[in-house]
Amino acid sequence: MTTPSLLILPGDGIGPEVMAEVRRVIDWYGDKRGLKFDVSEDLVGGAAYDVHGTPLHDDTMAKAQEVDAVLLGAVGGPKYDVLDFSVKPERGLLRLRKEMDLFANLRPAQCFDALADFSSLKKDVVAGLDIMIVRELTSGIYFGEPRGIFTEGNERVGINTQRYTESEIDRVARNAFELAMKRGRKLCSMEKANVMESGILWREVVTKVGEDYPEVELSHMYADAGAMQLCRWPKQFDVIVTDNLFGDLLSDAAAMLTGSLGMLPSASLGAPMENGRPKAMYEPVHGSAPDIAGQGKANPIACILSFAMALRYSFDQGAEADRLEAAINAVLEKGVRTADLLGEEGVTPVSTAGMGDAILAALDESL
Ligand code: IPM
Ligand code: MG
């Protein structure tokens, strides 16, 4: 079998720092578990703009299409706020998602026991929380036409269009049902069928796909009520499937339930490639955090957990993903904390690399 290939795109802000720790974890798997990866690195976002004048060079796009998985750090920063919309760092990320056709975005919200106190919600509401949001990622209002700022009479009008085809809804729904089958067999679909035609179609198609998964308990919720229920009693959910924009909002809310955005990974998956692996990109849910960039303060856990998702979803190494997640859990149980996770008295934060050291030590102990 050929060595699986990984393209690493550290990006901007804290991206390079957290990705450096991921690379140490990747090396650990090569040395200690015989899991070798063919790793290459390239630029994305503002870092790519600085060198090439575009947030994603065509050569990088082509490489991303060829590798078995892409790992992305984060994009964006205040330095790039003044750029034209078409070359903003975020456009690089959106181009990767669109051209690789990564239509299913998996965003787990999992509360580590050691961190249950960090949530803004009561401990018993979040302790043990383990839900998965499946966000449609390549269509809907993010990409629908017409879009733009136009002139109508003597004023301007800003337009974006929510648009979903049956097949786009069908494929992301199937993905969510498959996941639900491997988890708690419960799926809640969220839209606004009460006010949006695209929501009516969404509900119809998801219901139809559900006929192929009789073991999965399917429910529907209006997305606003879903947001409320996520804050009220998140443990009622197992898998949630929703559109691009609602998924963007609901996943940020769900992330915060767990206490720290610095903890959450994500996987963006497309159709299977010739070798059977899905096209895939893995990235932390957090952004580039320019306020702390370059200071060694960032929490690398979300990015390392994104690699764990790669092990599970791209490389069929579920047991090794479990090992990595258990190592992170052990480190947190020991009280090792980066600055974003402080709260307890008398705990001194470790640096980004310090957290990496602790995770590598826990991995060694797992052998
Ligand atoms: C996310 C982000 C992106 C999005 C931005 C950076 C384009 O908020 O991944 O959730 O809106 O999808
Ligand atoms: Mg977002």
Tab-separated table of C-alpha atoms and ligand atoms in Angstrom:
chain	number	residue	atom	x	y	z
A	1	MET	CA	0.000	0.000	0.000
A	2	THR	CA	1.281	3.470	-0.797
A	3	THR	CA	2.063	5.851	2.043
A	4	PRO	CA	-0.973	8.073	2.667
A	5	SER	CA	-0.397	11.722	1.821
A	6	LEU	CA	-1.212	14.765	3.926
A	7	LEU	CA	-1.136	18.381	2.848
A	8	ILE	CA	-0.638	20.751	5.767
A	9	LEU	CA	-1.850	24.330	5.380
A	10	PRO	CA	-0.996	26.144	8.647
A	11	GLY	CA	-2.426	29.489	7.471
A	12	ASP	CA	-2.452	32.603	9.632
A	13	GLY	CA	-2.326	33.762	13.246
A	14	ILE	CA	-1.989	30.858	15.664
A	15	GLY	CA	-2.328	28.373	12.767
A	16	PRO	CA	1.420	27.750	12.368
A	17	GLU	CA	1.973	27.357	16.137
A	18	VAL	CA	-0.764	24.820	16.693
A	19	MET	CA	0.141	22.977	13.498
A	20	ALA	CA	3.737	22.590	14.711
A	21	GLU	CA	2.363	20.482	17.580
A	22	VAL	CA	0.271	18.416	15.170
A	23	ARG	CA	3.404	17.666	13.177
A	24	ARG	CA	5.052	16.310	16.333
A	25	VAL	CA	2.045	14.039	16.863
A	26	ILE	CA	2.196	12.887	13.229
A	27	ASP	CA	5.910	12.104	13.697
A	28	TRP	CA	5.096	10.186	16.867
A	29	TYR	CA	2.699	7.945	14.951
A	30	GLY	CA	5.394	7.341	12.323
A	31	ASP	CA	8.057	6.469	14.896
A	32	LYS	CA	6.027	4.586	17.480
A	33	ARG	CA	3.104	3.085	15.582
A	34	GLY	CA	4.600	2.602	12.128
A	35	LEU	CA	1.947	4.885	10.672
A	36	LYS	CA	3.909	6.893	8.136
A	37	PHE	CA	2.489	9.822	6.238
A	38	ASP	CA	3.887	11.609	3.234
A	39	VAL	CA	3.586	15.178	4.551
A	40	SER	CA	3.874	18.346	2.491
A	41	GLU	CA	3.200	21.919	3.531
A	42	ASP	CA	1.920	24.986	1.709
A	43	LEU	CA	0.349	28.419	2.179
A	44	VAL	CA	-3.266	29.462	2.560
A	45	GLY	CA	-5.112	32.619	3.598
A	46	GLY	CA	-3.225	35.806	4.373
A	47	ALA	CA	0.068	33.911	4.354
A	48	ALA	CA	-0.594	32.931	0.724
A	49	TYR	CA	-1.772	36.444	-0.142
A	50	ASP	CA	1.470	37.931	1.193
A	51	VAL	CA	3.520	35.748	-1.170
A	52	HIS	CA	1.257	35.198	-4.189
A	53	GLY	CA	-1.338	37.984	-4.034
A	54	THR	CA	-4.079	35.375	-3.714
A	55	PRO	CA	-5.356	33.510	-0.626
A	56	LEU	CA	-4.987	30.181	-2.440
A	57	HIS	CA	-2.565	29.588	-5.288
A	58	ASP	CA	-3.771	27.320	-8.115
A	59	ASP	CA	-0.846	24.953	-7.464
A	60	THR	CA	-1.933	24.595	-3.832
A	61	MET	CA	-5.509	23.945	-4.953
A	62	ALA	CA	-4.240	21.250	-7.327
A	63	LYS	CA	-2.180	19.618	-4.551
A	64	ALA	CA	-5.204	19.635	-2.239
A	65	GLN	CA	-7.168	17.721	-4.872
A	66	GLU	CA	-4.484	15.017	-5.054
A	67	VAL	CA	-3.667	14.235	-1.427
A	68	ASP	CA	-5.514	11.810	0.835
A	69	ALA	CA	-6.301	14.545	3.355
A	70	VAL	CA	-5.707	18.228	3.983
A	71	LEU	CA	-5.029	19.603	7.482
A	72	LEU	CA	-5.724	23.318	7.816
A	73	GLY	CA	-4.798	25.590	10.729
A	74	ALA	CA	-6.695	28.893	10.532
A	75	VAL	CA	-7.039	31.863	8.201
A	76	GLY	CA	-7.504	35.602	8.600
A	77	GLY	CA	-6.297	38.521	10.669
A	78	PRO	CA	-6.801	42.280	11.061
A	79	LYS	CA	-3.949	42.966	8.644
A	80	TYR	CA	-6.134	41.597	5.843
A	81	ASP	CA	-9.374	43.387	6.737
A	82	VAL	CA	-8.651	46.105	4.195
A	83	LEU	CA	-8.285	43.671	1.281
A	84	ASP	CA	-10.873	43.406	-1.448
A	85	PHE	CA	-13.522	40.767	-0.681
A	86	SER	CA	-12.296	38.553	-3.540
A	87	VAL	CA	-8.829	38.075	-2.039
A	88	LYS	CA	-9.686	37.968	1.674
A	89	PRO	CA	-8.096	35.016	3.512
A	90	GLU	CA	-11.530	33.391	4.036
A	91	ARG	CA	-11.958	33.120	0.252
A	92	GLY	CA	-9.058	30.639	0.216
A	93	LEU	CA	-10.843	28.409	2.686
A	94	LEU	CA	-14.162	28.671	0.867
A	95	ARG	CA	-12.469	27.805	-2.450
A	96	LEU	CA	-10.946	24.652	-0.933
A	97	ARG	CA	-14.335	23.584	0.425
A	98	LYS	CA	-16.138	24.321	-2.849
A	99	GLU	CA	-13.649	22.920	-5.359
A	100	MET	CA	-12.997	19.770	-3.335
A	101	ASP	CA	-16.794	19.538	-2.988
A	102	LEU	CA	-16.569	18.925	0.769
A	103	PHE	CA	-20.284	18.957	1.342
A	104	ALA	CA	-20.490	17.350	4.777
A	105	ASN	CA	-18.932	19.254	7.661
A	106	LEU	CA	-18.744	17.214	10.854
A	107	ARG	CA	-18.486	19.337	13.990
A	108	PRO	CA	-18.479	17.360	17.202
A	109	ALA	CA	-19.231	19.152	20.455
A	110	GLN	CA	-17.815	17.009	23.175
A	111	CYS	CA	-17.346	18.053	26.759
A	112	PHE	CA	-14.232	16.673	28.414
A	113	ASP	CA	-15.060	15.831	32.037
A	114	ALA	CA	-12.102	17.798	33.351
A	115	LEU	CA	-13.476	20.915	31.662
A	116	ALA	CA	-17.167	20.688	32.552
A	117	ASP	CA	-16.705	23.683	34.867
A	118	PHE	CA	-15.636	25.924	31.988
A	119	SER	CA	-19.004	25.985	30.319
A	120	SER	CA	-21.175	29.012	30.838
A	121	LEU	CA	-23.963	26.491	31.459
A	122	LYS	CA	-24.443	24.458	34.628
A	123	LYS	CA	-22.155	21.487	34.976
A	124	ASP	CA	-24.925	18.861	34.903
A	125	VAL	CA	-26.249	20.319	31.635
A	126	VAL	CA	-22.932	19.779	29.830
A	127	ALA	CA	-21.021	17.012	31.655
A	128	GLY	CA	-20.694	14.039	29.333
A	129	LEU	CA	-22.076	15.976	26.358
A	130	ASP	CA	-21.230	14.315	23.031
A	131	ILE	CA	-23.129	15.563	20.014
A	132	MET	CA	-22.272	15.841	16.339
A	133	ILE	CA	-23.433	18.630	14.069
A	134	VAL	CA	-23.400	17.828	10.367
A	135	ARG	CA	-23.389	21.109	8.478
A	136	GLU	CA	-23.960	21.273	4.713
A	137	LEU	CA	-20.865	23.103	3.510
A	138	THR	CA	-20.832	23.773	-0.219
A	139	SER	CA	-24.211	25.221	-1.055
A	140	GLY	CA	-27.028	27.273	0.431
A	141	ILE	CA	-26.763	30.992	1.001
A	142	TYR	CA	-22.953	30.941	1.080
A	143	PHE	CA	-22.829	30.151	-2.634
A	144	GLY	CA	-26.301	30.754	-4.129
A	145	GLU	CA	-26.787	33.109	-7.099
A	146	PRO	CA	-27.722	35.892	-7.542
A	147	ARG	CA	-25.427	37.483	-5.043
A	148	GLY	CA	-23.812	40.884	-4.819
A	149	ILE	CA	-24.384	44.534	-4.027
A	150	PHE	CA	-26.482	46.181	-6.730
A	151	THR	CA	-28.033	49.576	-7.327
A	152	GLU	CA	-31.785	49.820	-7.402
A	153	GLY	CA	-33.104	53.310	-8.084
A	154	ASN	CA	-31.164	55.632	-5.834
A	155	GLU	CA	-29.985	53.118	-3.255
A	156	ARG	CA	-27.973	49.942	-3.071
A	157	VAL	CA	-29.277	46.493	-2.290
A	158	GLY	CA	-27.251	43.557	-0.893
A	159	ILE	CA	-28.364	40.150	-2.138
A	160	ASN	CA	-27.574	36.561	-1.192
A	161	THR	CA	-29.628	33.592	-2.229
A	162	GLN	CA	-30.514	30.458	-0.313
A	163	ARG	CA	-30.653	27.624	-2.828
A	164	TYR	CA	-30.684	23.865	-2.324
A	165	THR	CA	-31.246	21.091	-4.843
A	166	GLU	CA	-32.759	17.775	-3.798
A	167	SER	CA	-29.504	15.949	-4.494
A	168	GLU	CA	-27.526	18.378	-2.309
A	169	ILE	CA	-29.891	17.762	0.584
A	170	ASP	CA	-30.000	14.031	-0.080
A	171	ARG	CA	-26.239	13.490	0.078
A	172	VAL	CA	-25.640	15.424	3.283
A	173	ALA	CA	-28.668	13.775	4.904
A	174	ARG	CA	-27.321	10.330	3.987
A	175	ASN	CA	-24.001	11.215	5.520
A	176	ALA	CA	-25.744	12.268	8.747
A	177	PHE	CA	-27.877	9.110	8.871
A	178	GLU	CA	-24.770	6.942	8.368
A	179	LEU	CA	-23.091	8.718	11.272
A	180	ALA	CA	-26.181	8.358	13.435
A	181	MET	CA	-26.123	4.606	12.729
A	182	LYS	CA	-22.593	4.447	14.196
A	183	ARG	CA	-23.574	6.549	17.208
A	184	GLY	CA	-26.805	6.888	19.177
A	185	ARG	CA	-29.180	6.334	16.221
A	186	LYS	CA	-30.911	9.668	16.724
A	187	LEU	CA	-30.965	12.405	14.102
A	188	CYS	CA	-32.514	15.861	14.393
A	189	SER	CA	-32.816	17.912	11.206
A	190	MET	CA	-33.009	21.705	11.565
A	191	GLU	CA	-34.347	24.255	9.069
A	192	LYS	CA	-37.024	26.903	8.967
A	193	ALA	CA	-39.763	25.161	7.008
A	194	ASN	CA	-42.207	27.575	8.600
A	195	VAL	CA	-40.830	30.526	6.608
A	196	MET	CA	-38.496	29.213	3.874
A	197	GLU	CA	-39.334	27.118	0.816
A	198	SER	CA	-35.795	25.726	0.876
A	199	GLY	CA	-36.653	24.571	4.405
A	200	ILE	CA	-39.807	22.801	3.215
A	201	LEU	CA	-37.820	20.949	0.554
A	202	TRP	CA	-35.074	20.178	3.098
A	203	ARG	CA	-37.600	18.575	5.449
A	204	GLU	CA	-39.214	16.545	2.661
A	205	VAL	CA	-35.923	15.181	1.341
A	206	VAL	CA	-34.526	14.349	4.785
A	207	THR	CA	-37.761	12.516	5.631
A	208	LYS	CA	-37.504	10.549	2.374
A	209	VAL	CA	-33.856	9.577	3.022
A	210	GLY	CA	-34.954	8.520	6.504
A	211	GLU	CA	-37.037	5.721	4.962
A	212	ASP	CA	-33.715	4.014	4.144
A	213	TYR	CA	-32.689	4.216	7.812
A	214	PRO	CA	-35.610	2.842	9.819
A	215	GLU	CA	-33.362	2.217	12.860
A	216	VAL	CA	-32.611	5.925	13.200
A	217	GLU	CA	-35.083	7.998	15.178
A	218	LEU	CA	-35.585	11.105	13.033
A	219	SER	CA	-36.966	14.389	14.329
A	220	HIS	CA	-37.302	17.889	12.838
A	221	MET	CA	-36.930	21.220	14.552
A	222	TYR	CA	-37.072	24.821	13.405
A	223	ALA	CA	-33.522	26.119	13.656
A	224	ASP	CA	-34.383	28.909	16.086
A	225	ALA	CA	-36.051	26.426	18.448
A	226	GLY	CA	-33.033	24.179	17.908
A	227	ALA	CA	-30.731	26.959	19.109
A	228	MET	CA	-32.875	27.337	22.203
A	229	GLN	CA	-32.930	23.589	22.884
A	230	LEU	CA	-29.145	23.407	22.447
A	231	CYS	CA	-28.771	25.852	25.327
A	232	ARG	CA	-31.559	24.363	27.413
A	233	TRP	CA	-30.727	20.656	27.310
A	234	PRO	CA	-28.085	19.779	24.716
A	235	LYS	CA	-27.889	16.140	25.784
A	236	GLN	CA	-31.255	15.474	24.089
A	237	PHE	CA	-29.328	15.473	20.768
A	238	ASP	CA	-27.087	12.894	19.157
A	239	VAL	CA	-26.579	13.949	15.519
A	240	ILE	CA	-27.947	17.224	14.113
A	241	VAL	CA	-28.079	17.870	10.359
A	242	THR	CA	-28.597	21.368	9.034
A	243	ASP	CA	-27.771	23.781	6.210
A	244	ASN	CA	-24.675	25.887	5.684
A	245	LEU	CA	-25.671	29.100	7.458
A	246	PHE	CA	-27.694	27.570	10.307
A	247	GLY	CA	-24.854	25.090	10.765
A	248	ASP	CA	-22.345	27.910	11.043
A	249	LEU	CA	-24.356	29.501	13.868
A	250	LEU	CA	-25.481	26.359	15.656
A	251	SER	CA	-21.984	24.866	15.669
A	252	ASP	CA	-20.484	27.958	17.296
A	253	ALA	CA	-23.189	27.851	19.949
A	254	ALA	CA	-22.666	24.114	20.496
A	255	ALA	CA	-18.920	24.640	20.672
A	256	MET	CA	-19.237	27.146	23.460
A	257	LEU	CA	-21.357	24.710	25.493
A	258	THR	CA	-18.212	22.673	25.921
A	259	GLY	CA	-16.378	25.572	27.516
A	260	SER	CA	-13.639	26.302	25.042
A	261	LEU	CA	-13.551	26.860	21.333
A	262	GLY	CA	-9.899	25.889	21.583
A	263	MET	CA	-10.921	22.264	22.037
A	264	LEU	CA	-13.046	21.489	19.012
A	265	PRO	CA	-12.026	19.814	15.755
A	266	SER	CA	-13.922	19.427	12.509
A	267	ALA	CA	-13.898	17.279	9.399
A	268	SER	CA	-15.133	18.333	5.978
A	269	LEU	CA	-15.847	15.350	3.799
A	270	GLY	CA	-16.729	14.882	0.141
A	271	ALA	CA	-17.422	11.975	-2.143
A	272	PRO	CA	-15.175	8.878	-2.077
A	273	MET	CA	-12.026	9.043	-4.222
A	274	GLU	CA	-10.728	6.153	-6.346
A	275	ASN	CA	-8.971	4.628	-3.335
A	276	GLY	CA	-12.253	4.610	-1.406
A	277	ARG	CA	-11.230	7.411	0.965
A	278	PRO	CA	-13.468	10.456	1.043
A	279	LYS	CA	-12.043	13.756	-0.165
A	280	ALA	CA	-11.297	15.393	3.145
A	281	MET	CA	-10.068	18.445	4.953
A	282	TYR	CA	-9.638	18.668	8.724
A	283	GLU	CA	-9.488	21.903	10.662
A	284	PRO	CA	-10.051	23.245	14.168
A	285	VAL	CA	-13.306	25.156	14.678
A	286	HIS	CA	-11.458	28.112	16.206
A	287	GLY	CA	-10.105	30.987	14.163
A	288	SER	CA	-6.646	32.502	13.799
A	289	ALA	CA	-6.770	34.370	17.165
A	290	PRO	CA	-4.491	37.220	16.024
A	291	ASP	CA	-4.493	38.734	19.541
A	292	ILE	CA	-2.368	35.883	20.896
A	293	ALA	CA	-0.553	34.801	17.719
A	294	GLY	CA	3.168	34.203	17.960
A	295	GLN	CA	3.198	34.136	21.754
A	296	GLY	CA	3.108	30.389	22.337
A	297	LYS	CA	-0.142	30.719	24.270
A	298	ALA	CA	-2.540	29.004	21.880
A	299	ASN	CA	-4.201	25.715	22.715
A	300	PRO	CA	-3.163	23.108	20.116
A	301	ILE	CA	-5.800	20.561	21.194
A	302	ALA	CA	-8.473	21.406	18.591
A	303	CYS	CA	-5.939	21.035	15.810
A	304	ILE	CA	-4.544	17.792	17.251
A	305	LEU	CA	-8.100	16.447	17.624
A	306	SER	CA	-8.635	17.349	13.962
A	307	PHE	CA	-5.773	14.982	13.136
A	308	ALA	CA	-7.524	12.359	15.298
A	309	MET	CA	-10.586	12.824	13.086
A	310	ALA	CA	-8.349	12.327	10.035
A	311	LEU	CA	-7.106	9.051	11.519
A	312	ARG	CA	-10.712	7.952	12.000
A	313	TYR	CA	-12.459	9.176	8.851
A	314	SER	CA	-9.697	9.160	6.214
A	315	PHE	CA	-7.310	6.456	7.329
A	316	ASP	CA	-9.558	3.905	9.005
A	317	GLN	CA	-7.476	4.075	12.190
A	318	GLY	CA	-10.288	4.385	14.702
A	319	ALA	CA	-8.304	2.686	17.465
A	320	GLU	CA	-5.381	5.090	16.997
A	321	ALA	CA	-7.806	8.028	17.027
A	322	ASP	CA	-9.195	6.675	20.313
A	323	ARG	CA	-5.628	6.490	21.640
A	324	LEU	CA	-4.969	10.130	20.783
A	325	GLU	CA	-8.263	11.306	22.287
A	326	ALA	CA	-7.578	9.294	25.437
A	327	ALA	CA	-4.104	10.841	25.710
A	328	ILE	CA	-5.632	14.327	25.525
A	329	ASN	CA	-8.208	13.372	28.114
A	330	ALA	CA	-5.450	12.080	30.414
A	331	VAL	CA	-3.495	15.312	30.064
A	332	LEU	CA	-6.567	17.364	30.969
A	333	GLU	CA	-7.336	15.086	33.919
A	334	LYS	CA	-3.814	15.759	35.198
A	335	GLY	CA	-4.643	19.467	35.228
A	336	VAL	CA	-2.372	20.534	32.370
A	337	ARG	CA	-3.856	23.758	31.001
A	338	THR	CA	-3.108	26.290	28.304
A	339	ALA	CA	-4.042	29.885	29.105
A	340	ASP	CA	-7.527	29.644	27.551
A	341	LEU	CA	-8.415	26.896	30.038
A	342	LEU	CA	-7.450	28.640	33.231
A	343	GLY	CA	-9.930	29.124	35.995
A	344	GLU	CA	-8.692	26.964	38.832
A	345	GLU	CA	-6.587	28.638	41.504
A	346	GLY	CA	-2.870	28.090	41.482
A	347	VAL	CA	-2.603	26.528	38.048
A	348	THR	CA	0.182	27.874	35.856
A	349	PRO	CA	-0.548	27.680	32.143
A	350	VAL	CA	1.690	25.675	29.860
A	351	SER	CA	2.734	26.985	26.471
A	352	THR	CA	1.512	25.612	23.144
A	353	ALA	CA	4.624	23.421	22.979
A	354	GLY	CA	4.195	22.508	26.653
A	355	MET	CA	0.772	21.104	25.860
A	356	GLY	CA	2.328	19.237	22.920
A	357	ASP	CA	4.991	17.769	25.270
A	358	ALA	CA	2.320	16.589	27.702
A	359	ILE	CA	0.281	14.945	24.948
A	360	LEU	CA	3.337	13.173	23.516
A	361	ALA	CA	4.219	11.925	27.023
A	362	ALA	CA	0.666	10.625	27.463
A	363	LEU	CA	0.902	8.913	24.073
A	364	ASP	CA	4.143	7.230	25.186
A	365	GLU	CA	2.396	6.062	28.337
A	366	SER	CA	-0.377	4.546	26.243
A	367	LEU	CA	2.018	2.030	24.674
B	1	IPM	C1	-16.456	28.493	9.971
B	1	IPM	C2	-16.089	29.925	9.714
B	1	IPM	C3	-16.134	30.164	8.208
B	1	IPM	C4	-17.564	30.027	7.775
B	1	IPM	C5	-15.513	31.470	7.725
B	1	IPM	C6	-14.101	31.667	8.226
B	1	IPM	C7	-15.552	31.556	6.220
B	1	IPM	O1	-16.917	30.770	10.436
B	1	IPM	O2	-15.754	27.604	9.444
B	1	IPM	O3	-17.407	28.250	10.702
B	1	IPM	O4	-18.355	30.972	7.870
B	1	IPM	O5	-17.905	28.927	7.319
B	2	MG	MG	-18.233	29.767	11.766
